[in-house]
Coordinates of C-alpha atoms in Angstrom, one line a residue:
Chain H
M214 CA 47.0 34.3 -8.3
G215 CA 47.4 31.7 -10.0
N216 CA 45.5 30.0 -12.1
P217 CA 42.5 28.3 -10.8
I218 CA 42.3 25.5 -13.2
A219 CA 45.0 23.7 -11.8
I220 CA 45.3 19.8 -12.6
D221 CA 48.0 17.8 -10.0
L222 CA 47.7 14.7 -8.3
T223 CA 45.0 16.4 -6.5
L224 CA 42.0 14.6 -9.2
P225 CA 43.2 10.9 -8.4
A226 CA 43.1 11.3 -4.6
Q227 CA 39.6 13.6 -5.0
M228 CA 38.8 9.8 -6.7
L229 CA 39.8 7.6 -4.2
A230 CA 38.6 9.8 -1.7
F231 CA 35.2 9.6 -3.1
L232 CA 35.3 6.5 -4.2
I233 CA 36.4 5.2 -0.6
L234 CA 32.9 7.8 0.3
V235 CA 30.6 5.5 -2.1
W236 CA 32.2 2.7 -0.6
I237 CA 30.8 3.1 3.0
L238 CA 28.6 5.4 2.5
A239 CA 27.1 2.8 0.3
K240 CA 27.5 -0.6 3.1
F241 CA 26.3 1.2 6.0
A242 CA 23.6 3.6 4.8
W243 CA 22.1 2.6 1.7
K244 CA 22.6 -0.8 1.3
P245 CA 19.9 -1.0 4.5
L246 CA 17.6 1.4 3.3
L247 CA 17.4 0.7 0.1
N248 CA 16.8 -3.0 1.5
M249 CA 14.2 -2.1 4.8
M250 CA 12.4 0.2 1.8
E251 CA 12.5 -2.5 -0.9
K252 CA 10.6 -4.4 2.6
R253 CA 8.5 -2.2 3.1
R254 CA 7.3 -2.1 -1.1
T255 CA 6.9 -5.5 -0.7
G256 CA 5.1 -5.8 2.8
I257 CA 2.6 -3.3 1.6
E258 CA 1.4 -4.9 -1.5
E259 CA 1.2 -8.3 1.0
S260 CA -1.1 -6.3 3.2
L261 CA -3.0 -5.5 0.3
A262 CA -3.1 -8.9 -1.1
Q263 CA -4.1 -10.1 2.4
A264 CA -6.1 -7.2 2.9
Q265 CA -8.5 -8.4 -1.2
A266 CA -8.0 -12.2 0.0
E267 CA -9.5 -11.6 4.0
R268 CA -12.8 -9.4 2.2
E269 CA -12.7 -11.7 -0.5
Q270 CA -13.5 -14.6 2.2
A271 CA -15.8 -11.8 4.2
E272 CA -17.5 -12.0 0.2
R273 CA -18.0 -15.7 0.5
I274 CA -19.1 -15.8 4.0
K275 CA -21.2 -13.5 3.6
R276 CA -23.5 -15.4 0.9
E277 CA -22.7 -18.6 2.0
Y278 CA -24.7 -17.1 4.9
Q279 CA -27.6 -16.3 3.5
A280 CA -28.2 -19.2 1.5
E281 CA -27.7 -20.8 5.1
M282 CA -30.3 -17.8 5.8
Q283 CA -32.6 -18.7 2.3
K284 CA -32.2 -22.0 3.4
A285 CA -33.5 -22.7 6.7
R286 CA -37.0 -20.1 5.4
Q287 CA -37.8 -21.9 3.4
E288 CA -37.6 -25.3 5.6
A289 CA -39.4 -23.0 8.0
Q290 CA -42.5 -22.7 5.7
E291 CA -42.7 -26.2 3.9
V292 CA -43.1 -27.6 8.1
I293 CA -45.9 -24.8 8.4
A294 CA -47.0 -25.5 5.9
R295 CA -47.0 -28.9 6.9
A296 CA -48.2 -28.5 10.4
T297 CA -51.0 -26.8 9.0
K298 CA -51.9 -29.0 6.6
V299 CA -51.9 -32.0 9.1
S300 CA -53.8 -30.5 11.7
E301 CA -56.8 -29.6 9.2
D302 CA -56.8 -33.4 8.2
R303 CA -56.7 -33.9 11.2
A304 CA -59.4 -31.1 12.5
A305 CA -62.0 -32.4 9.2
E306 CA -61.7 -36.5 10.5
I307 CA -62.3 -35.6 14.3
L308 CA -65.5 -33.7 12.6
A309 CA -66.2 -36.7 10.8
A310 CA -66.0 -38.8 13.5
A311 CA -68.3 -36.2 15.3
R312 CA -70.6 -36.0 13.2
E313 CA -70.7 -39.8 13.0
E314 CA -71.1 -40.7 16.5
A315 CA -73.9 -37.6 16.1
E316 CA -75.9 -39.3 13.7
K317 CA -75.0 -43.1 15.5
V318 CA -76.4 -41.6 18.3
K319 CA -80.1 -39.3 16.5
R320 CA -80.0 -43.5 14.8
S321 CA -80.1 -45.0 18.7
A322 CA -82.5 -42.5 19.7
I323 CA -84.8 -43.4 16.9
A324 CA -85.0 -46.7 17.5
D325 CA -85.1 -46.6 20.8
I326 CA -88.7 -43.7 20.3
E327 CA -89.8 -46.3 17.8
R328 CA -90.0 -48.8 20.9
E329 CA -91.2 -46.9 23.4
K330 CA -93.4 -46.1 21.0
E331 CA -95.0 -49.3 20.0
K332 CA -94.8 -50.7 23.5
A333 CA -97.3 -48.1 24.6
L334 CA -99.4 -49.2 21.9
A335 CA -99.4 -52.2 22.9
D336 CA -100.2 -50.9 26.6
V337 CA -103.5 -49.0 25.5
R338 CA -104.2 -52.1 23.2
T339 CA -104.6 -54.0 25.8
Q340 CA -106.0 -51.1 28.1
I341 CA -108.3 -51.5 25.8
V342 CA -109.4 -54.7 25.4
D343 CA -109.9 -54.7 28.8
L344 CA -112.0 -51.9 29.1
S345 CA -114.0 -53.2 26.7
V346 CA -114.3 -56.8 28.1
S347 CA -115.9 -54.7 31.1
V348 CA -117.8 -52.7 29.0
A349 CA -119.3 -56.0 28.4
E350 CA -120.1 -57.1 30.8
R351 CA -120.9 -54.9 32.0
I352 CA -123.8 -54.2 29.5
I353 CA -124.6 -58.3 29.0
R354 CA -124.9 -58.4 32.6
Q355 CA -127.4 -55.6 32.9
K356 CA -129.7 -55.7 30.4
L357 CA -128.1 -58.7 27.5
D358 CA -130.2 -61.0 25.4
V359 CA -128.2 -63.8 25.5
N360 CA -129.8 -64.8 22.1
V361 CA -130.4 -61.3 20.5
E362 CA -127.8 -59.7 22.1
A363 CA -125.0 -61.5 21.9
Q364 CA -124.7 -61.4 17.7
L365 CA -124.6 -57.4 18.6
V366 CA -121.4 -59.1 22.0
N367 CA -119.6 -60.4 18.2
Q368 CA -119.6 -57.8 16.7
F369 CA -118.8 -54.9 19.2
I370 CA -116.1 -57.7 19.3
Q371 CA -115.0 -58.0 16.0
E372 CA -114.7 -53.8 15.4
V373 CA -112.7 -53.5 18.2
G374 CA -110.2 -55.6 16.8
D375 CA -109.8 -54.3 13.3
L376 CA -109.2 -51.1 15.0
P377 CA -105.8 -49.7 14.4
C378 CA -103.4 -49.8 16.8
Chain E
M298 CA 40.5 37.5 -2.6
H299 CA 40.5 33.6 -3.5
E300 CA 43.6 32.6 -1.4
E301 CA 46.6 31.4 -3.4
T302 CA 46.1 27.5 -4.2
I303 CA 47.2 26.3 -0.7
L304 CA 49.9 22.9 -1.9
W305 CA 51.0 20.1 -0.3
H306 CA 54.8 18.9 -1.9
L307 CA 56.4 15.6 -2.0
S308 CA 59.2 14.7 -2.3
N309 CA 59.8 14.4 -6.2
G310 CA 57.8 17.8 -6.9
M311 CA 54.0 16.2 -6.8
T312 CA 51.7 18.3 -5.4
F313 CA 48.8 17.8 -3.8
H314 CA 45.7 21.4 -3.1
G315 CA 45.7 21.3 0.2
R316 CA 42.7 22.7 0.7
T317 CA 40.5 21.3 -1.6
L318 CA 42.1 18.3 0.4
I319 CA 41.4 19.4 3.4
M320 CA 37.3 20.0 2.6
T321 CA 36.8 16.8 0.6
W322 CA 37.9 14.6 4.3
I323 CA 35.4 16.9 6.3
V324 CA 32.6 16.7 3.4
M325 CA 32.6 13.2 3.5
V326 CA 33.0 12.9 7.4
V327 CA 29.8 15.4 7.4
C328 CA 28.1 12.9 4.4
I329 CA 28.9 9.7 6.6
I330 CA 27.8 11.1 9.6
F331 CA 24.2 12.7 7.5
C332 CA 23.3 9.0 5.9
L333 CA 24.0 6.9 9.9
L334 CA 21.8 9.4 11.6
G335 CA 19.1 8.6 9.0
V336 CA 19.7 5.4 9.3
R337 CA 20.6 4.8 12.9
K338 CA 16.9 3.7 14.2
L339 CA 15.6 1.9 10.3
T340 CA 13.2 1.7 10.4
S341 CA 9.8 0.7 7.8
G342 CA 6.8 1.2 9.8
K343 CA 6.8 4.6 11.3
P344 CA 10.1 6.7 9.6
G345 CA 11.9 8.8 12.0
K346 CA 12.8 13.1 10.4
M347 CA 16.9 12.2 9.6
Q348 CA 15.3 8.9 7.8
N349 CA 12.6 10.7 6.8
L350 CA 14.7 13.3 4.5
L351 CA 17.5 10.2 3.6
E352 CA 14.3 8.6 2.0
F353 CA 13.3 11.2 -0.1
I354 CA 17.4 11.6 -1.6
V355 CA 16.4 8.3 -2.1
D356 CA 12.3 8.7 -3.4
L357 CA 14.2 11.1 -5.9
V358 CA 17.2 9.6 -7.2
D359 CA 15.1 6.4 -7.3
G360 CA 12.7 8.8 -10.3
I361 CA 15.8 9.6 -12.1
A362 CA 17.2 5.9 -12.3
Q363 CA 13.9 3.8 -13.0
G364 CA 12.5 6.2 -15.7
N365 CA 17.0 6.5 -17.6
L366 CA 18.1 2.7 -16.9
G367 CA 14.7 0.7 -16.0
S368 CA 14.2 -0.5 -11.7
A369 CA 17.4 -3.6 -12.8
K370 CA 20.2 -1.2 -13.8
A371 CA 18.5 1.2 -11.4
R372 CA 19.7 -0.9 -8.5
V373 CA 23.1 -1.7 -9.8
M374 CA 23.8 2.6 -9.5
M375 CA 21.8 3.5 -7.1
P376 CA 24.4 3.4 -4.1
Y377 CA 26.7 5.1 -6.5
L378 CA 23.7 8.1 -8.0
L379 CA 23.1 8.7 -4.1
S380 CA 26.7 9.0 -3.0
L381 CA 27.1 11.1 -6.0
I382 CA 24.2 13.8 -4.7
T383 CA 24.8 13.5 -1.4
F384 CA 28.7 14.0 -1.6
I385 CA 28.8 17.2 -4.3
F386 CA 25.0 18.8 -2.6
F387 CA 27.4 17.9 1.2
S388 CA 30.7 20.2 -1.8
N389 CA 28.9 22.4 -2.4
M390 CA 27.2 23.5 0.7
F391 CA 30.2 23.5 2.1
G392 CA 32.0 27.0 0.6
L393 CA 29.4 29.0 2.1
L394 CA 29.4 28.7 5.7
P395 CA 31.5 31.1 7.4
N396 CA 35.0 29.9 8.6
F397 CA 34.4 28.2 12.8
T398 CA 36.8 27.9 13.1
F399 CA 37.7 31.2 13.8
K400 CA 41.3 31.0 12.9
V401 CA 41.9 29.0 15.4
F402 CA 45.3 27.4 14.0
S403 CA 46.9 30.6 13.0
I404 CA 46.9 32.0 16.6
L405 CA 47.9 28.6 18.2
G406 CA 50.8 28.9 15.0
I407 CA 50.0 25.6 13.6
E408 CA 51.8 26.2 10.2
H409 CA 51.8 21.7 10.0
G410 CA 50.1 21.1 6.7
K411 CA 50.0 24.2 6.2
L412 CA 47.0 24.1 8.3
N413 CA 46.8 28.2 9.8
E414 CA 46.5 28.9 5.5
I415 CA 44.1 26.4 5.1
F416 CA 42.0 27.6 7.3
G417 CA 42.7 31.4 7.0
G418 CA 40.1 32.7 4.9
S419 CA 36.6 34.0 6.0
S420 CA 34.9 31.6 4.6
L421 CA 35.4 27.5 4.0
M422 CA 36.2 26.1 0.4
S423 CA 34.0 23.6 -1.5
P424 CA 35.6 20.9 -2.7
T425 CA 33.7 21.1 -5.8
A426 CA 35.6 24.9 -6.6
D427 CA 38.7 23.0 -7.4
I428 CA 38.8 21.5 -11.2
N429 CA 40.3 18.0 -9.6
T430 CA 38.0 17.5 -7.8
T431 CA 35.1 18.5 -10.7
L432 CA 36.8 16.2 -12.8
A433 CA 37.8 13.5 -10.4
L434 CA 34.0 12.6 -10.4
A435 CA 33.6 13.1 -14.2
L436 CA 36.3 10.9 -14.3
L437 CA 34.5 8.0 -12.5
T438 CA 31.2 8.8 -14.2
F439 CA 33.3 8.4 -17.5
C440 CA 34.4 5.4 -16.5
L441 CA 31.5 4.5 -15.3
I442 CA 29.7 4.4 -18.5
F443 CA 32.3 2.4 -20.5
I444 CA 31.9 -0.2 -17.7
M445 CA 27.7 0.3 -17.7
G446 CA 28.9 -0.8 -21.8
I447 CA 30.4 -3.8 -21.3
R448 CA 29.2 -4.6 -18.9
Y449 CA 25.6 -4.6 -20.2
K450 CA 26.0 -5.0 -24.2
G451 CA 29.5 -6.6 -24.2
V452 CA 31.9 -5.8 -26.9
H453 CA 28.8 -4.7 -29.1
Y454 CA 29.0 -1.6 -26.5
F455 CA 32.4 -0.3 -28.8
K456 CA 30.3 -0.7 -32.0
H457 CA 28.2 2.6 -31.7
F458 CA 31.5 4.1 -32.5
L459 CA 31.0 3.3 -36.1
E460 CA 26.7 4.0 -36.3
P461 CA 26.0 5.6 -38.5
T462 CA 29.2 4.7 -41.2
P463 CA 33.1 4.6 -39.4
V464 CA 33.2 8.2 -40.4
F465 CA 31.5 9.2 -37.4
A466 CA 33.8 7.7 -35.1
L467 CA 35.6 10.8 -34.5
I468 CA 32.7 12.6 -33.9
H469 CA 31.5 9.6 -31.4
V470 CA 35.3 10.0 -29.4
I471 CA 34.3 14.3 -28.8
D472 CA 31.3 13.8 -27.9
L473 CA 32.7 10.5 -25.7
I474 CA 35.2 13.3 -24.5
S475 CA 32.7 16.4 -24.0
K476 CA 30.8 14.1 -21.6
P477 CA 33.4 14.3 -18.5
M478 CA 34.5 17.7 -19.5
T479 CA 31.1 19.2 -19.2
L480 CA 30.5 17.6 -16.5
A481 CA 33.9 19.3 -14.9
F482 CA 33.5 22.1 -15.7
R483 CA 29.7 22.6 -15.1
L484 CA 30.1 22.0 -12.1
F485 CA 33.2 23.5 -11.2
G486 CA 32.3 26.9 -12.7
N487 CA 29.3 27.6 -11.1
I488 CA 30.4 26.3 -7.9
F489 CA 33.6 28.5 -8.5
A490 CA 32.1 31.6 -9.7
G491 CA 29.4 30.9 -6.6
E492 CA 32.6 31.7 -3.8
I493 CA 34.5 34.2 -6.0
L494 CA 31.9 36.6 -6.0
L495 CA 30.8 35.8 -2.1
G496 CA 34.4 36.1 -2.0
V497 CA 34.5 39.8 -3.5
I498 CA 31.5 40.9 -1.3
L499 CA 32.8 40.3 1.9
M500 CA 36.3 42.0 1.1
L501 CA 33.8 45.5 -0.1
P502 CA 35.7 48.3 2.7
G503 CA 35.2 50.3 5.8
F504 CA 31.1 51.5 5.3
F505 CA 30.1 48.9 2.7
V506 CA 30.8 46.9 4.9
F507 CA 26.6 46.8 5.8
A508 CA 25.0 47.2 1.9
G509 CA 27.4 44.0 1.5
S510 CA 25.5 42.7 4.3
F511 CA 22.5 42.1 2.4
M512 CA 24.1 41.3 -0.9
S513 CA 26.3 38.6 0.7
A514 CA 23.1 37.1 2.1
V515 CA 21.5 37.2 -1.0
W516 CA 24.1 35.6 -3.0
L517 CA 24.2 32.8 0.2
A518 CA 21.1 32.1 -1.3
F519 CA 20.9 31.8 -4.7
S520 CA 24.2 29.7 -4.0
I521 CA 22.2 27.7 -2.0
F522 CA 20.1 27.1 -5.2
I523 CA 22.6 26.5 -7.5
G524 CA 24.5 24.4 -5.7
C525 CA 21.0 22.3 -5.1
I526 CA 20.7 21.9 -9.0
Q527 CA 24.7 21.7 -9.4
S528 CA 24.2 18.1 -7.4
Y529 CA 20.9 17.2 -9.1
V530 CA 21.9 18.5 -12.4
F531 CA 25.3 16.1 -12.1
T532 CA 23.7 13.4 -10.9
V533 CA 20.9 13.1 -13.9
L534 CA 23.6 14.0 -16.9
T535 CA 25.9 10.8 -14.9
T536 CA 22.4 8.8 -14.8
A537 CA 21.6 9.1 -18.3
Y538 CA 24.8 9.3 -19.6
I539 CA 25.4 5.8 -18.1
A540 CA 21.5 4.9 -19.5
Q541 CA 22.4 6.2 -23.3
A542 CA 25.8 3.3 -23.0
A543 CA 23.5 0.3 -21.1
V544 CA 20.3 0.5 -22.6
S545 CA 19.9 -1.2 -26.4
E546 CA 18.0 1.3 -28.2
E547 CA 15.9 -2.1 -29.7
H548 CA 14.1 -1.7 -26.6

């Protein structure tokens, strides 16, 4: 058995062979693979960034929506308040009008009553006068001594005339 | 026992280690097929099984390179380091495979390029069980140390030989030379010794073959472990040496 450590032309041949191997593998295997892995890395980074952006956008939209909701609720509250106030005003107005109307009706009724009362009184007075006159006539006709009784008749007439209505 | 080194002679007396070269070429083909299977259906979505395996290797080497070199230099070195770890791993595994040719070259009497002798043993041979292969890889690392050093530091790279004083230049040179030497001999020694012991176990006589089967299985398992570790170590050390040369200490 010879010396295992024998260096000859195999050495440059092996160097050349290995360089060829490196060239072939680099060209056909490692470069595409490394590029692909780099692409994958950037792809993952991009999608992470995109996801982040999308989450931020969603957050923003949510905030906007909430603000919108808040505003709408406030507006509705205002509308309700305004409507309540208007209706209350209107109710008060109607009430006041009704009260006024009632007052008017009452006043006119009182006036009517007053007028009717006066009319009735006047009627009564006329009837009393008529009655008195007829009574006096009868008395005078039956037993009146013109001289004596004349004073009496006058007095009576006077008294009737002074009667309050 | 490990066979006699099979030599291919050139007319001017130069020699090649035929067995090493043939095995290297087979390993290269295996590496290329393995990698192409991985990138055949390349997708950035859900990776297939082979792509997953390749991505595991890439992540492993990327971790080593990023940690030592920083991402810009790591990007430049990645294809080399990936090829290195793949090639050494498959090389280390190759000596553990049984001779799948069943000595067909001997039976058919094909003697061209001594193929009958090359595929004559009981198992194949790791290209890394030859000092030429490991030294070739180590010398490439050595070249890369210089290339990366000059590329990223310029002339300033050579100044470190004279630091802290010019007297240290000798020590720096020894340090520089010892790097590829240790790389080459570590890998060669581990794999060569593994093959020798495997060969010895397979040569057990008669009845002891059955006892040897258990030994062989244990040693194969251990060799697989060693093979993985050594390919990793070679890559890590190559990265570390390049980082030493290319990364400025001010950072």
